[in-house]
């Protein structure tokens, strides 16, 4: 069943998009990430203009994240205060990111920056996560006890001013690192059309030293706020949100996210992380490939501005 | 003494044509449209005739960049703006255009992929646009043909530009037909179909038919909503997303 999208101005297969939305929603609920880094490249591959894909995908990520964040909050696995601080930075970052993206599109360098960001962020984070989680899996197979958590108190978190208590995360740290983190992720979310969960989750574990059980839910909560805002900004500033496309994706997405959040209870954390790392790494390499292979046609159309 | 019959050449040679559809309505089920051009050549002397049908879509500016390799990485050059490239172009004819008429005629009339008019300023013009400095509007010079050729080639790959040297067929004496396939991603707007009759390499008669492609119904309503009230549209779409997510989680909690 083909459906014509009013903003993207292309015809797409509706059941295919619902199914894709469900698959990405499932992954989103399972790993506590938005899933945008998977969906945006797929939409572009299906022939949807990149600007529309990025903007509509933010809408889909918001929907599936709401769906899974409420599942996590029922199990008391969301630190709303930390999420709010992160989102505060994220909101400012989203404004900046939407403007950066506009200028990049006018300069014709948007594709390049998107490819480089994917290669750099997904490649590096995927590789690090894979290394770390494979190590953890091997250690537990050999029956060794996991390395004790480093108790060293990072200067970055404790020496800076404006300390705040985060009871859920059992932290008493400066609010500057979470705000800066949220800001950077807000920029990325506008440029790459992603929620930023794949960066946020490891950053919360390794930089903010948050307990693993609240990380996923908190990351999803911050993603809901940033992506909902990004999609309003993209619609208002660039008119690139396709409501029909977003609705098709979120029908599948919200259901998939619920199933994913349930399934996550059945997996071991290290195995889950290794799998996520592998997906992240592969997507990053695939997106970066275009930078190195000889193009079939030396010319390309660049979108935007016009 | 034989009665002088009025020489047939006195009767004007003319062409007449019509479209099977003049108003293409883009609804949610739109997957493209097939439109036929029917027409007739009136020539009492029955001289050999060639017919060329050119369908041109609304003009859109196109931005194109060249890939350049810097330090082993393929980067985009500064984009060049071609103002007024047709969003859709199809030239159909009874024979290859080069056999029908001379190069200069094709160039003047803008017939065929090699000659279709794309407005690009020939001289270098660097200006500030949309708050971005040093936008190259055109700095092509000697490279002009390579860039122009690339625009046509990429549009052809996307199925928006085409030329068919057998696209016009004579069904019966003087009666001809041509088919135009509009793809689903053909641009919305005002099109025109030019039907030109050639005899002895010269255009002798021409008709121009308007063709409109427009969104109707829900598609149109949503498009207008997104462009006339962009912020409200954004809030509504964000609300739908949040509400759908919340609803799904409620439904799943009960089950």
Coordinates of C-alpha atoms in Angstrom, one line a residue:
Chain A
X1 CA 0.0 0.0 0.0
X2 CA 1.7 3.1 -1.2
X3 CA 1.1 6.5 0.5
X4 CA 2.1 9.9 -0.8
X5 CA 3.9 12.0 1.9
X6 CA 2.7 15.7 1.7
X7 CA 6.0 17.3 2.9
X8 CA 8.6 14.9 1.6
X9 CA 6.7 14.8 -1.7
X10 CA 7.5 11.2 -2.4
X11 CA 5.5 8.0 -2.4
X12 CA 6.4 5.3 0.2
X13 CA 5.2 1.9 1.2
X14 CA 3.2 2.4 4.4
X15 CA 3.4 -1.1 5.9
X16 CA 7.2 -1.2 5.4
X17 CA 7.5 2.1 7.3
X18 CA 5.3 0.8 10.2
X19 CA 7.5 -2.3 10.4
X20 CA 10.7 -0.3 10.4
X21 CA 9.3 1.9 13.1
X22 CA 8.5 -1.2 15.2
X23 CA 12.0 -2.7 14.7
X24 CA 13.7 0.5 15.6
X25 CA 11.3 1.1 18.5
X26 CA 12.1 -2.4 19.9
X27 CA 15.8 -1.6 19.8
X28 CA 15.1 1.8 21.4
X29 CA 13.2 0.2 24.3
X30 CA 15.8 -2.6 24.7
X31 CA 18.8 -0.4 24.9
X32 CA 17.4 2.9 26.1
X33 CA 18.4 4.8 23.1
X34 CA 16.3 6.8 20.7
X35 CA 17.1 4.7 17.7
X36 CA 17.5 7.8 15.4
X37 CA 21.0 6.9 14.4
X38 CA 19.5 3.7 12.8
X39 CA 16.3 5.2 11.3
X40 CA 17.6 8.4 9.7
X41 CA 20.1 6.6 7.4
X42 CA 17.4 4.1 6.4
X43 CA 14.9 6.8 5.6
X44 CA 17.4 8.6 3.4
X45 CA 18.2 5.3 1.7
X46 CA 14.4 4.9 1.0
X47 CA 14.5 8.2 -1.0
X48 CA 13.2 10.6 1.6
X49 CA 14.9 14.0 1.4
X50 CA 17.6 14.1 4.2
X51 CA 16.2 17.3 5.7
X52 CA 12.8 15.8 6.1
X53 CA 14.2 12.5 7.4
X54 CA 16.2 14.2 10.1
X55 CA 13.2 16.4 11.2
X56 CA 10.5 13.7 11.1
X57 CA 12.7 11.2 12.8
X58 CA 13.1 13.5 15.8
X59 CA 9.3 13.2 16.2
X60 CA 9.4 9.4 16.0
X61 CA 12.2 9.2 18.6
X62 CA 10.1 11.4 20.9
X63 CA 7.2 9.0 20.6
X64 CA 9.0 5.8 21.2
X65 CA 11.0 7.3 24.0
X66 CA 7.8 8.5 25.8
X67 CA 6.5 5.0 25.4
X68 CA 9.6 3.3 27.0
X69 CA 10.3 6.1 29.6
X70 CA 6.9 5.5 31.2
X71 CA 7.7 1.8 31.3
X72 CA 11.0 2.5 33.1
X73 CA 9.5 5.1 35.5
X74 CA 7.0 2.5 36.7
X75 CA 9.9 0.4 37.8
X76 CA 11.4 3.6 39.4
X77 CA 14.4 3.6 37.1
X78 CA 14.3 7.3 36.1
X79 CA 16.3 10.1 37.8
X80 CA 14.0 12.9 36.8
X81 CA 16.1 15.6 38.4
X82 CA 19.3 14.5 36.5
X83 CA 17.2 14.2 33.4
X84 CA 15.9 17.7 33.8
X85 CA 19.4 19.2 34.3
X86 CA 20.6 17.3 31.2
X87 CA 17.6 18.5 29.2
X88 CA 18.2 22.1 30.3
X89 CA 21.5 22.0 28.5
X90 CA 19.9 20.0 25.7
X91 CA 17.3 22.6 25.0
X92 CA 19.9 25.3 24.4
X93 CA 22.0 22.9 22.4
X94 CA 19.0 22.1 20.1
X95 CA 18.5 25.8 19.3
X96 CA 22.2 26.1 18.4
X97 CA 22.2 22.9 16.5
X98 CA 19.2 23.8 14.3
X99 CA 20.9 27.0 13.3
X100 CA 24.2 25.3 12.6
X101 CA 22.5 22.8 10.4
X102 CA 20.8 25.6 8.4
X103 CA 24.2 27.3 7.7
X104 CA 25.8 24.0 6.8
X105 CA 23.0 23.2 4.4
X106 CA 23.5 26.6 2.7
X107 CA 27.2 26.0 2.4
X108 CA 26.5 22.5 0.9
X109 CA 28.5 20.8 3.7
X110 CA 25.6 19.3 5.6
X111 CA 26.2 15.8 4.1
X112 CA 29.9 15.9 4.9
X113 CA 29.3 17.0 8.5
X114 CA 26.6 14.3 9.0
X115 CA 28.9 11.6 7.6
X116 CA 31.9 12.7 9.6
X117 CA 29.8 12.9 12.8
X118 CA 28.4 9.4 12.3
X119 CA 31.9 8.0 11.6
X120 CA 33.5 9.8 14.5
X121 CA 30.9 9.4 17.2
X122 CA 29.4 6.1 16.3
X123 CA 32.8 4.6 15.3
X124 CA 34.6 5.6 18.4
X125 CA 31.8 5.0 20.9
X126 CA 30.9 1.7 19.3
X127 CA 34.5 0.5 19.4
X128 CA 35.1 1.5 23.0
X129 CA 31.8 0.0 24.2
X130 CA 32.5 -3.3 22.3
X131 CA 36.0 -3.5 23.8
X132 CA 34.7 -2.8 27.3
X133 CA 31.7 -5.1 27.2
X134 CA 33.6 -8.0 25.5
X135 CA 36.2 -7.7 28.3
X136 CA 33.4 -7.9 30.9
X137 CA 31.8 -10.9 29.2
X138 CA 35.1 -12.8 29.0
X139 CA 35.9 -12.1 32.6
X140 CA 32.5 -13.4 33.8
X141 CA 32.9 -16.5 31.6
X142 CA 36.2 -17.3 33.2
X143 CA 34.5 -16.9 36.5
X144 CA 36.5 -13.9 37.6
X145 CA 34.9 -11.3 39.7
X146 CA 34.2 -8.0 37.9
X147 CA 36.7 -5.3 38.4
X148 CA 35.8 -3.3 41.4
X149 CA 34.2 0.0 40.6
X150 CA 36.7 2.8 40.8
X151 CA 36.0 4.8 43.9
X152 CA 38.2 7.7 42.9
X153 CA 36.1 10.9 42.9
X154 CA 36.7 12.6 39.6
X155 CA 37.9 16.3 40.0
X156 CA 35.6 17.3 37.2
X157 CA 32.5 16.3 39.1
X158 CA 33.3 17.4 42.6
X159 CA 35.6 20.5 42.3
X160 CA 33.3 22.6 40.2
X161 CA 30.8 24.9 41.8
X162 CA 27.0 24.7 42.0
X163 CA 26.7 21.3 43.5
X164 CA 23.4 19.6 43.6
X165 CA 22.0 16.4 45.2
X166 CA 20.7 13.7 42.9
X167 CA 19.2 11.2 45.4
X168 CA 18.0 8.7 42.9
X169 CA 21.5 8.4 41.4
X170 CA 23.1 8.7 44.9
X171 CA 25.3 11.6 43.7
X172 CA 26.2 15.0 45.0
X173 CA 28.0 16.7 42.1
X174 CA 28.4 20.0 40.2
X175 CA 25.6 20.7 37.7
X176 CA 28.1 22.0 35.1
X177 CA 29.2 18.6 33.6
X178 CA 25.6 17.4 33.1
X179 CA 24.6 20.8 31.5
X180 CA 27.6 20.8 29.2
X181 CA 26.9 17.2 28.3
X182 CA 23.2 17.9 27.6
X183 CA 24.2 21.0 25.4
X184 CA 26.6 19.0 23.2
X185 CA 24.0 16.2 22.8
X186 CA 21.3 18.8 21.9
X187 CA 23.6 20.1 19.0
X188 CA 24.2 16.6 17.8
X189 CA 20.5 15.7 18.0
X190 CA 19.7 18.5 15.6
X191 CA 22.5 17.8 13.2
X192 CA 22.4 14.1 13.1
X193 CA 18.7 13.6 13.5
X194 CA 19.3 11.4 16.6
X195 CA 18.3 11.5 20.2
X196 CA 21.9 11.1 21.3
X197 CA 21.2 8.2 23.7
X198 CA 24.2 6.2 22.2
X199 CA 26.4 9.0 23.6
X200 CA 24.4 9.8 26.7
X201 CA 24.3 6.3 28.1
X202 CA 28.0 5.7 28.1
X203 CA 28.7 9.3 29.2
X204 CA 26.4 8.9 32.2
X205 CA 28.1 5.7 33.2
X206 CA 31.7 6.7 32.7
X207 CA 31.7 10.5 33.1
X208 CA 28.9 11.1 35.6
X209 CA 29.3 7.8 37.4
X210 CA 25.6 7.2 37.6
X211 CA 24.4 3.8 38.8
X212 CA 23.6 1.6 35.8
X213 CA 20.0 0.9 36.8
X214 CA 18.8 4.5 36.3
X215 CA 21.0 5.3 33.3
X216 CA 18.7 4.0 30.6
X217 CA 15.5 5.5 31.9
X218 CA 17.1 8.9 32.6
X219 CA 18.7 9.0 29.1
X220 CA 15.2 8.3 27.6
X221 CA 13.6 11.0 29.7
X222 CA 16.2 13.6 28.5
X223 CA 15.7 12.4 24.9
X224 CA 12.0 12.9 25.0
X225 CA 12.4 16.6 26.0
X226 CA 15.2 17.4 23.4
X227 CA 13.6 15.6 20.5
X228 CA 10.1 16.9 21.1
X229 CA 11.7 20.4 21.1
X230 CA 13.8 19.7 18.0
X231 CA 10.8 18.6 16.1
X232 CA 8.9 21.7 16.9
X233 CA 11.9 23.9 16.0
X234 CA 12.5 22.0 12.7
X235 CA 8.8 22.4 11.8
X236 CA 8.7 26.1 12.7
X237 CA 12.0 27.1 11.3
X238 CA 12.5 24.8 8.3
X239 CA 9.0 23.3 7.6
X240 CA 10.6 19.9 7.2
X241 CA 8.5 17.7 9.6
X242 CA 6.3 15.3 7.6
X243 CA 3.5 14.5 9.9
X244 CA 2.3 11.5 7.8
X245 CA 5.8 10.0 7.8
X246 CA 6.2 10.6 11.5
X247 CA 2.8 9.0 12.3
X248 CA 3.6 5.9 10.2
X249 CA 6.9 5.4 12.1
X250 CA 5.5 6.1 15.5
X251 CA 2.6 3.6 15.2
X252 CA 5.1 0.9 15.0
X253 CA 7.6 2.7 17.2
X254 CA 5.5 3.0 20.4
X255 CA 4.5 -0.7 20.3
X256 CA 8.0 -1.9 19.5
X257 CA 9.4 0.3 22.4
X258 CA 7.1 -1.4 24.9
X259 CA 8.1 -4.9 23.8
X260 CA 11.8 -3.9 23.8
X261 CA 11.6 -2.5 27.3
X262 CA 10.1 -5.8 28.5
X263 CA 12.6 -7.9 26.7
X264 CA 15.5 -5.9 28.2
X265 CA 14.8 -7.6 31.6
X266 CA 15.7 -11.0 30.0
X267 CA 19.2 -10.1 28.8
X268 CA 22.4 -9.7 30.7
X269 CA 23.6 -6.1 30.8
X270 CA 27.1 -6.9 29.3
X271 CA 25.7 -8.9 26.5
X272 CA 23.1 -6.2 25.7
X273 CA 25.9 -3.6 25.7
X274 CA 28.1 -5.7 23.4
X275 CA 25.2 -6.1 20.9
X276 CA 24.5 -2.3 21.0
X277 CA 28.1 -1.6 20.5
X278 CA 28.3 -3.8 17.4
X279 CA 25.2 -2.1 15.9
X280 CA 26.6 1.4 16.7
X281 CA 30.0 0.5 15.2
X282 CA 28.5 -0.9 12.0
X283 CA 26.2 2.0 11.3
X284 CA 29.1 4.4 11.9
X285 CA 31.4 2.6 9.5
X286 CA 28.7 2.3 6.9
X287 CA 27.9 6.1 7.0
X288 CA 31.6 7.0 6.9
X289 CA 32.3 4.7 4.0
X290 CA 31.1 7.4 1.5
X291 CA 34.0 9.6 2.5
X292 CA 36.6 7.1 1.3
X293 CA 35.2 5.3 -1.8
X294 CA 35.5 6.9 -5.2
X295 CA 32.1 8.5 -6.0
X296 CA 30.2 7.0 -9.0
X297 CA 29.4 10.5 -10.2
X298 CA 31.7 13.4 -9.3
X299 CA 28.7 15.7 -8.9
X300 CA 25.9 15.7 -6.3
X301 CA 22.8 17.7 -5.7
X302 CA 22.9 19.4 -2.3
X303 CA 19.7 20.1 -0.5
X304 CA 18.4 23.2 1.2
X305 CA 18.6 26.8 0.7
X306 CA 17.7 26.9 -3.0
Chain B
X1 CA -8.2 24.0 -70.9
X2 CA -8.0 22.3 -67.5
X3 CA -9.7 24.0 -64.6
X4 CA -7.1 25.3 -62.3
X5 CA -7.4 23.7 -59.0
X6 CA -6.3 25.8 -56.1
X7 CA -2.8 24.7 -55.2
X8 CA -3.0 22.8 -51.9
X9 CA -0.1 24.8 -50.5
X10 CA -2.5 27.7 -50.0
X11 CA -4.3 25.9 -47.2
X12 CA -2.4 26.5 -44.0
X13 CA -0.4 23.7 -42.4
X14 CA -1.4 23.4 -38.8
X15 CA -1.1 21.2 -35.8
X16 CA -3.7 20.5 -33.1
X17 CA -3.2 18.6 -29.8
X18 CA -4.9 17.8 -26.5
X19 CA -4.0 16.2 -23.2
X20 CA -5.9 13.3 -21.8
X21 CA -5.6 15.0 -18.4
X22 CA -4.9 18.7 -17.7
X23 CA -5.2 18.6 -14.0
X24 CA -3.2 15.9 -12.2
X25 CA -4.5 15.6 -8.6
X26 CA -2.0 14.4 -6.1
X27 CA -3.9 12.5 -3.4
X28 CA -2.5 10.2 -0.6
X29 CA -2.6 7.3 -3.1
X30 CA -0.6 9.1 -5.7
X31 CA 2.0 6.9 -7.3
X32 CA 2.6 8.9 -10.5
X33 CA 0.5 9.6 -13.5
X34 CA 0.4 8.5 -17.2
X35 CA -0.8 11.3 -19.5
X36 CA -1.2 11.0 -23.2
X37 CA -0.9 13.8 -25.7
X38 CA -3.1 13.3 -28.8
X39 CA -3.0 15.5 -31.8
X40 CA -3.4 15.8 -35.5
X41 CA -1.3 17.4 -38.3
X42 CA -3.4 19.2 -41.0
X43 CA -1.5 19.3 -44.2
X44 CA -3.5 19.0 -47.4
X45 CA -0.3 18.3 -49.4
X46 CA 0.7 15.5 -47.0
X47 CA 4.4 16.5 -46.8
X48 CA 6.6 14.5 -44.4
X49 CA 6.0 15.8 -40.9
X50 CA 7.9 15.5 -37.6
X51 CA 6.3 16.2 -34.3
X52 CA 8.2 17.1 -31.1
X53 CA 6.4 17.1 -27.7
X54 CA 8.2 18.9 -24.9
X55 CA 6.7 18.8 -21.3
X56 CA 8.4 21.1 -18.9
X57 CA 7.7 21.3 -15.2
X58 CA 7.8 24.3 -12.8
X59 CA 11.2 25.9 -12.5
X60 CA 13.2 25.2 -9.4
X61 CA 16.6 26.3 -8.4
X62 CA 19.1 23.5 -8.1
X63 CA 22.2 23.4 -6.0
X64 CA 25.0 21.1 -7.1
X65 CA 28.4 20.4 -5.8
X66 CA 31.4 18.6 -7.2
X67 CA 33.2 16.0 -5.1
X68 CA 36.8 16.8 -4.6
X69 CA 39.4 14.6 -3.0
X70 CA 41.4 16.3 -0.2
X71 CA 43.8 14.2 1.8
X72 CA 42.1 11.0 0.8
X73 CA 38.7 12.1 1.8
X74 CA 35.9 13.0 -0.7
X75 CA 34.5 16.4 0.1
X76 CA 31.9 18.6 -1.6
X77 CA 33.1 21.7 -3.3
X78 CA 31.2 24.9 -2.8
X79 CA 27.7 24.4 -4.3
X80 CA 26.7 26.2 -7.5
X81 CA 23.2 27.4 -7.9
X82 CA 21.4 26.9 -11.2
X83 CA 18.4 29.1 -11.1
X84 CA 15.4 28.0 -13.1
X85 CA 16.1 24.4 -14.0
X86 CA 12.8 22.8 -14.9
X87 CA 11.6 20.4 -12.2
X88 CA 10.5 18.0 -14.9
X89 CA 11.5 17.7 -18.5
X90 CA 10.5 15.3 -21.2
X91 CA 11.2 15.6 -24.9
X92 CA 9.5 13.1 -27.2
X93 CA 9.8 13.1 -30.9
X94 CA 9.1 11.0 -34.0
X95 CA 12.8 10.8 -34.9
X96 CA 16.1 11.7 -33.2
X97 CA 16.0 15.5 -32.8
X98 CA 19.3 15.9 -34.7
X99 CA 17.6 14.3 -37.8
X100 CA 14.6 16.6 -37.5
X101 CA 16.2 20.0 -37.6
X102 CA 19.5 21.9 -37.3
X103 CA 21.5 22.5 -34.1
X104 CA 20.6 26.2 -34.0
X105 CA 16.9 25.5 -34.2
X106 CA 17.1 23.1 -31.3
X107 CA 19.1 25.6 -29.3
X108 CA 16.7 28.4 -30.0
X109 CA 13.6 26.4 -29.1
X110 CA 15.4 24.6 -26.2
X111 CA 14.6 21.1 -27.5
X112 CA 16.2 18.0 -26.1
X113 CA 18.3 17.3 -23.1
X114 CA 21.4 18.9 -24.7
X115 CA 19.5 22.2 -25.4
X116 CA 16.9 22.6 -22.7
X117 CA 17.2 26.0 -21.1
X118 CA 18.6 26.2 -17.6
X119 CA 19.0 29.7 -16.4
X120 CA 22.5 29.9 -14.9
X121 CA 24.3 33.3 -15.0
X122 CA 27.4 32.8 -17.1
X123 CA 29.5 35.2 -15.2
X124 CA 30.9 34.9 -11.8
X125 CA 28.8 36.4 -9.1
X126 CA 29.6 35.9 -5.4
X127 CA 27.1 37.4 -3.1
X128 CA 25.7 37.2 0.4
X129 CA 22.6 35.1 0.6
X130 CA 20.6 34.0 3.6
X131 CA 23.2 35.5 5.8
X132 CA 25.9 33.2 4.4
X133 CA 28.8 35.1 2.8
X134 CA 30.6 34.1 -0.4
X135 CA 27.8 32.0 -2.0
X136 CA 28.9 31.2 -5.5
X137 CA 25.9 31.9 -7.7
X138 CA 27.8 30.9 -10.8
X139 CA 31.6 30.8 -11.4
X140 CA 31.6 28.2 -14.1
X141 CA 33.3 29.7 -17.1
X142 CA 35.0 27.0 -19.0
X143 CA 33.5 24.3 -16.8
X144 CA 30.0 25.4 -17.5
X145 CA 29.2 22.4 -19.8
X146 CA 30.5 19.9 -17.3
X147 CA 28.3 21.4 -14.5
X148 CA 25.2 21.8 -16.7
X149 CA 25.7 18.2 -18.0
X150 CA 25.8 17.0 -14.4
X151 CA 22.5 18.7 -13.6
X152 CA 20.9 17.0 -16.5
X153 CA 22.5 13.6 -15.8
X154 CA 21.5 13.6 -12.1
X155 CA 18.0 14.6 -13.0
X156 CA 17.9 11.8 -15.6
X157 CA 19.0 9.3 -13.0
X158 CA 16.3 10.5 -10.7
X159 CA 13.8 9.9 -13.5
X160 CA 12.8 13.5 -13.8
X161 CA 14.4 14.3 -17.2
X162 CA 14.1 12.1 -20.2
X163 CA 14.2 12.2 -24.0
X164 CA 12.6 9.6 -26.3
X165 CA 13.3 9.7 -30.0
X166 CA 10.4 7.3 -30.6
X167 CA 8.1 8.9 -28.1
X168 CA 5.7 10.3 -30.7
X169 CA 4.0 7.8 -32.9
X170 CA 1.7 8.4 -35.8
X171 CA -1.4 6.3 -35.4
X172 CA -3.0 7.1 -38.7
X173 CA -2.5 9.7 -41.4
X174 CA -1.8 12.9 -39.5
X175 CA -3.0 11.5 -36.2
X176 CA -0.3 11.1 -33.5
X177 CA 0.1 10.2 -29.9
X178 CA 2.8 10.7 -27.2
X179 CA 2.9 9.4 -23.6
X180 CA 4.2 11.3 -20.6
X181 CA 4.9 9.4 -17.4
X182 CA 5.0 11.6 -14.3
X183 CA 6.8 9.9 -11.5
X184 CA 5.5 10.1 -7.9
X185 CA 8.2 12.6 -7.0
X186 CA 7.5 14.9 -9.9
X187 CA 7.3 18.5 -8.6
X188 CA 4.0 20.1 -7.8
X189 CA 3.0 23.2 -9.9
X190 CA 2.3 24.5 -13.4
X191 CA 3.6 22.4 -16.3
X192 CA 3.4 23.2 -20.0
X193 CA 3.3 20.8 -23.0
X194 CA 4.7 22.3 -26.2
X195 CA 3.7 20.4 -29.4
X196 CA 5.7 21.5 -32.4
X197 CA 5.3 20.5 -36.0
X198 CA 8.5 20.4 -38.2
X199 CA 8.6 20.2 -42.0
X200 CA 11.8 20.3 -43.9
X201 CA 13.7 21.1 -40.7
X202 CA 11.6 24.2 -39.9
X203 CA 9.0 24.7 -37.2
X204 CA 5.8 25.4 -39.0
X205 CA 3.1 25.2 -36.3
X206 CA 3.1 25.0 -32.6
X207 CA 0.6 24.5 -29.7
X208 CA 1.2 25.0 -26.0
X209 CA -1.0 23.2 -23.6
X210 CA -1.1 23.9 -19.9
X211 CA -0.9 21.1 -17.4
X212 CA -1.3 21.5 -13.7
X213 CA -0.1 19.1 -10.9
X214 CA -1.6 19.9 -7.6
X215 CA -2.1 18.4 -4.2
X216 CA -5.7 18.0 -3.2
X217 CA -7.6 16.9 -0.1
X218 CA -5.7 15.9 2.9
X219 CA -2.3 16.2 1.2
X220 CA -3.1 19.9 0.4
X221 CA -4.5 20.6 3.8
X222 CA -1.4 19.3 5.6
X223 CA 1.0 21.0 3.2
X224 CA -0.8 24.4 3.7
X225 CA -0.9 23.8 7.5
X226 CA 2.8 23.1 7.6
X227 CA 3.7 26.2 5.6
X228 CA 1.1 28.7 6.9
X229 CA 1.2 27.9 10.6
X230 CA 4.6 26.2 11.0
X231 CA 4.9 26.6 14.8
X232 CA 1.4 25.3 15.4
X233 CA 2.0 22.4 13.0
X234 CA 5.2 21.6 15.0
X235 CA 3.3 21.7 18.3
X236 CA 0.6 19.5 17.0
X237 CA 3.0 16.9 15.5
X238 CA 5.0 16.8 18.8
X239 CA 1.8 16.4 20.7
X240 CA 0.7 13.5 18.6
X241 CA 4.1 11.9 19.2
X242 CA 3.9 12.3 23.0
X243 CA 0.3 11.3 23.2
X244 CA 0.8 8.1 21.1
X245 CA 3.8 7.1 23.3
X246 CA 1.9 7.7 26.5
X247 CA -1.2 5.8 25.1
X248 CA 0.9 2.8 24.1
X249 CA 2.4 2.6 27.5
X250 CA -1.1 2.7 29.2
X251 CA -2.4 0.0 26.9
X252 CA 0.5 -2.2 27.6
X253 CA 0.3 -1.8 31.3
X254 CA -3.2 -3.2 31.4
X255 CA -2.3 -6.2 29.2

